[in-house]
mmCIF file of C-alpha atoms in Angstrom:
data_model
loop_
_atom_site.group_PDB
_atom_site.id
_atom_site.type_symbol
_atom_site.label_atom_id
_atom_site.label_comp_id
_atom_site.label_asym_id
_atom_site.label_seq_id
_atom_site.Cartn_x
_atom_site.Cartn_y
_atom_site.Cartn_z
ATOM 1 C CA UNK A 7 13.287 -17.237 -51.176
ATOM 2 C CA UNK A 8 12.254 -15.131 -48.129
ATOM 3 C CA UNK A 9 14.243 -12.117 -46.830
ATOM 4 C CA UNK A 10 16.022 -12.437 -43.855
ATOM 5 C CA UNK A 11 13.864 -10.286 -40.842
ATOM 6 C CA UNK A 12 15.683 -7.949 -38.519
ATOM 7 C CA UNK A 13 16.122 -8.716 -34.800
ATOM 8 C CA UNK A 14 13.669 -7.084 -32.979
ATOM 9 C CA UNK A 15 12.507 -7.700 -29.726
ATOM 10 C CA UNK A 16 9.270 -8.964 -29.361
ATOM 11 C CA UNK A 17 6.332 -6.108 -27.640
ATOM 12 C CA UNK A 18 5.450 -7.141 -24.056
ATOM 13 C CA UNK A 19 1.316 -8.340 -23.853
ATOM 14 C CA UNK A 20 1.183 -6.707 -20.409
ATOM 15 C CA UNK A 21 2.731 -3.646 -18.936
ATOM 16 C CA UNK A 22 5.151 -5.303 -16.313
ATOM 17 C CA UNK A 23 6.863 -2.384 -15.134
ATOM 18 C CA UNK A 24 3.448 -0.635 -14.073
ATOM 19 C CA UNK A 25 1.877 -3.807 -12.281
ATOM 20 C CA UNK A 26 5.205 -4.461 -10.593
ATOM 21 C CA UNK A 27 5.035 -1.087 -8.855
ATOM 22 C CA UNK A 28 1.241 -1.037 -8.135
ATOM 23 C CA UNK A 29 1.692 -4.518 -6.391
ATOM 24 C CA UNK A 30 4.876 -3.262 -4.579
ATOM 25 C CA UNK A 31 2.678 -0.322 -3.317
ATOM 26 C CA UNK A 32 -0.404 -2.432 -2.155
ATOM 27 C CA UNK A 33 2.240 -4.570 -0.183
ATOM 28 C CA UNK A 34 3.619 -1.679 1.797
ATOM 29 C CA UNK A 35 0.359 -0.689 2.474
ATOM 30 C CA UNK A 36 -1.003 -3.670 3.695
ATOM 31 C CA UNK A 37 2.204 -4.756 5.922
ATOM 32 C CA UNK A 38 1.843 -1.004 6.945
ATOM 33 C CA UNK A 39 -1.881 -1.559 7.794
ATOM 34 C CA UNK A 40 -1.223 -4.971 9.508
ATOM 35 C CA UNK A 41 1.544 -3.603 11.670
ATOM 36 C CA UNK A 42 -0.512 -0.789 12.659
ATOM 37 C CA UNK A 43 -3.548 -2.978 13.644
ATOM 38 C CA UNK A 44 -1.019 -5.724 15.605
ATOM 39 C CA UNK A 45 0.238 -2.418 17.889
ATOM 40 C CA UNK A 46 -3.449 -1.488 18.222
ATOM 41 C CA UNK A 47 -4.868 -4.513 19.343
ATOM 42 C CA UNK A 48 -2.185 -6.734 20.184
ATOM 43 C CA UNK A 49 0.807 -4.572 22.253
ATOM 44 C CA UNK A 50 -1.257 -2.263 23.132
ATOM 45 C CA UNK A 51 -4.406 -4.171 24.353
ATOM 46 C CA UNK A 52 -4.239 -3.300 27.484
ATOM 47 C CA UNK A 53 -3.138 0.315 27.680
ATOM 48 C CA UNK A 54 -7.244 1.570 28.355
ATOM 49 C CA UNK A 55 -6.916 -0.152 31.813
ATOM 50 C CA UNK A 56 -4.338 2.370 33.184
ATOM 51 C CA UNK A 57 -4.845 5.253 30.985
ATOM 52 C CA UNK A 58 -7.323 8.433 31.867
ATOM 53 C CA UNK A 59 -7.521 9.784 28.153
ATOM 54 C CA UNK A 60 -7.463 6.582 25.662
ATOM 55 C CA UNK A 61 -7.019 8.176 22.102
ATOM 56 C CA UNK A 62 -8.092 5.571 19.358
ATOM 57 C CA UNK A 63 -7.737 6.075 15.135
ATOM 58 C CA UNK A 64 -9.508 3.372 12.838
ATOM 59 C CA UNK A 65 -7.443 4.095 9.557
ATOM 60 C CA UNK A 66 -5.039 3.015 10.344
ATOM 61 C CA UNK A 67 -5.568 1.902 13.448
ATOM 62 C CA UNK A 68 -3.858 3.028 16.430
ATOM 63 C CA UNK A 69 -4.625 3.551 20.370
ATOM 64 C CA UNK A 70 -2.383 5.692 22.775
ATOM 65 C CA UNK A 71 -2.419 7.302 25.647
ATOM 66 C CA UNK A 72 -1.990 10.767 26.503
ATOM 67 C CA UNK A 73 -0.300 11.915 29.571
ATOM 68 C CA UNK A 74 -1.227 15.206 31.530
ATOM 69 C CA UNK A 75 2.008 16.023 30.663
ATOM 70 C CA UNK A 76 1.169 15.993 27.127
ATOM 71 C CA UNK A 77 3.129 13.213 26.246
ATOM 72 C CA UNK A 78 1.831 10.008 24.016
ATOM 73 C CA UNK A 79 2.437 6.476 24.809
ATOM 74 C CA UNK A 80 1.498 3.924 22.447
ATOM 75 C CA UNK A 81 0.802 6.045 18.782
ATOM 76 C CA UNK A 82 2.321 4.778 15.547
ATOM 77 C CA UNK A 83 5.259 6.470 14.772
ATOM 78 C CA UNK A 84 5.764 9.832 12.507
ATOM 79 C CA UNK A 85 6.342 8.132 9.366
ATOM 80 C CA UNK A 86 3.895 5.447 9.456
ATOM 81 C CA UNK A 87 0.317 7.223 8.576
ATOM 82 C CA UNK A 88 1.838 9.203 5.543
ATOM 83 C CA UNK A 89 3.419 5.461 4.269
ATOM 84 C CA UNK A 90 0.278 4.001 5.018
ATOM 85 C CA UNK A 91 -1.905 7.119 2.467
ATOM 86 C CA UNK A 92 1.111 7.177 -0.191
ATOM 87 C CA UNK A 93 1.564 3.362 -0.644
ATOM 88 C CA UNK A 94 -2.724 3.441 -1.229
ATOM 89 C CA UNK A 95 -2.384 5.912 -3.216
ATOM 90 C CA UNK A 96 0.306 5.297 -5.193
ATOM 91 C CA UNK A 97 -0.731 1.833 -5.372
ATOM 92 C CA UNK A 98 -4.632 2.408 -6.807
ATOM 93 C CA UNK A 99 -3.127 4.870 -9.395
ATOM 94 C CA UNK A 100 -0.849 2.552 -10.878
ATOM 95 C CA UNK A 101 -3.231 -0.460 -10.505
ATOM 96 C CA UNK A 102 -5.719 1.896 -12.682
ATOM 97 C CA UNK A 103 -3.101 3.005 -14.984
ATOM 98 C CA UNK A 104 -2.092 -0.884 -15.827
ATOM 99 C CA UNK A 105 -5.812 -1.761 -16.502
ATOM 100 C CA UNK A 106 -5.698 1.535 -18.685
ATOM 101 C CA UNK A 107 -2.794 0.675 -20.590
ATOM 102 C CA UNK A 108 -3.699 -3.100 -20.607
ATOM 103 C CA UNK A 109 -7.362 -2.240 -22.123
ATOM 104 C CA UNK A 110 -5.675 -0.409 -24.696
ATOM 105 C CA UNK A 111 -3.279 -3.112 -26.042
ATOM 106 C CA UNK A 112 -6.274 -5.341 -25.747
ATOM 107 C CA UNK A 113 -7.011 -7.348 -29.274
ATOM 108 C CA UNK A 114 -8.647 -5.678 -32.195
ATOM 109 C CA UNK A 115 -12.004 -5.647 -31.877
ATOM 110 C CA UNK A 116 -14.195 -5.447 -35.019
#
């Protein structure tokens, strides 16, 4: 006769919680990116034909104008470049900290 085993819950092959958050990361970065590049390109296509001083950035991209006045027309807002680095960032560290823990839980090798 066997013994009876106790419930336990079976060990997870993958870590979920870590991919889940690196993915979620990448996403805001890239919806960041491609929002950024749409304004760029797309809104504010034209803005080089009226404007004396044409500022561009390529990561992420952006193109506004700059008024003698000193004020800016067209640039992404505040918030958007340091959401653009953190969600990279954020996202590459947990991406390499899921292979990490995912090469570690890897089969025995002999």
């Amino acid at each position: 006769m066997t013994r009876p085993v106790p419930y336990s819950r079976p060990t997870p092959d993958r870590p979920a919680p870590v991919w889940v958050i690196s993915a979620a990361s990448l996403a805001v970065f890239l919806v960041t990116w491609t929002l950024s590049w749409v304004k760029a390109y797309l809104v504010n296509d034209d803005l080089p034909s009226f404007c004396s001083d044409v500022r561009r950035g390529s990561f992420p991209p952006e193109v506004s104008c700059v008024a003698g006045d000193g004020s800016v027309s067209g640039a992404n807002a505040w918030w958007v470049d340091p959401l653009f680095y953190a969600s990279g960032g954020v996202g590459l560290a947990f991406g390499a900290l899921a292979f990490a823990i995912a090469a570690g839980q890897g089969p025995a090798r002999r």
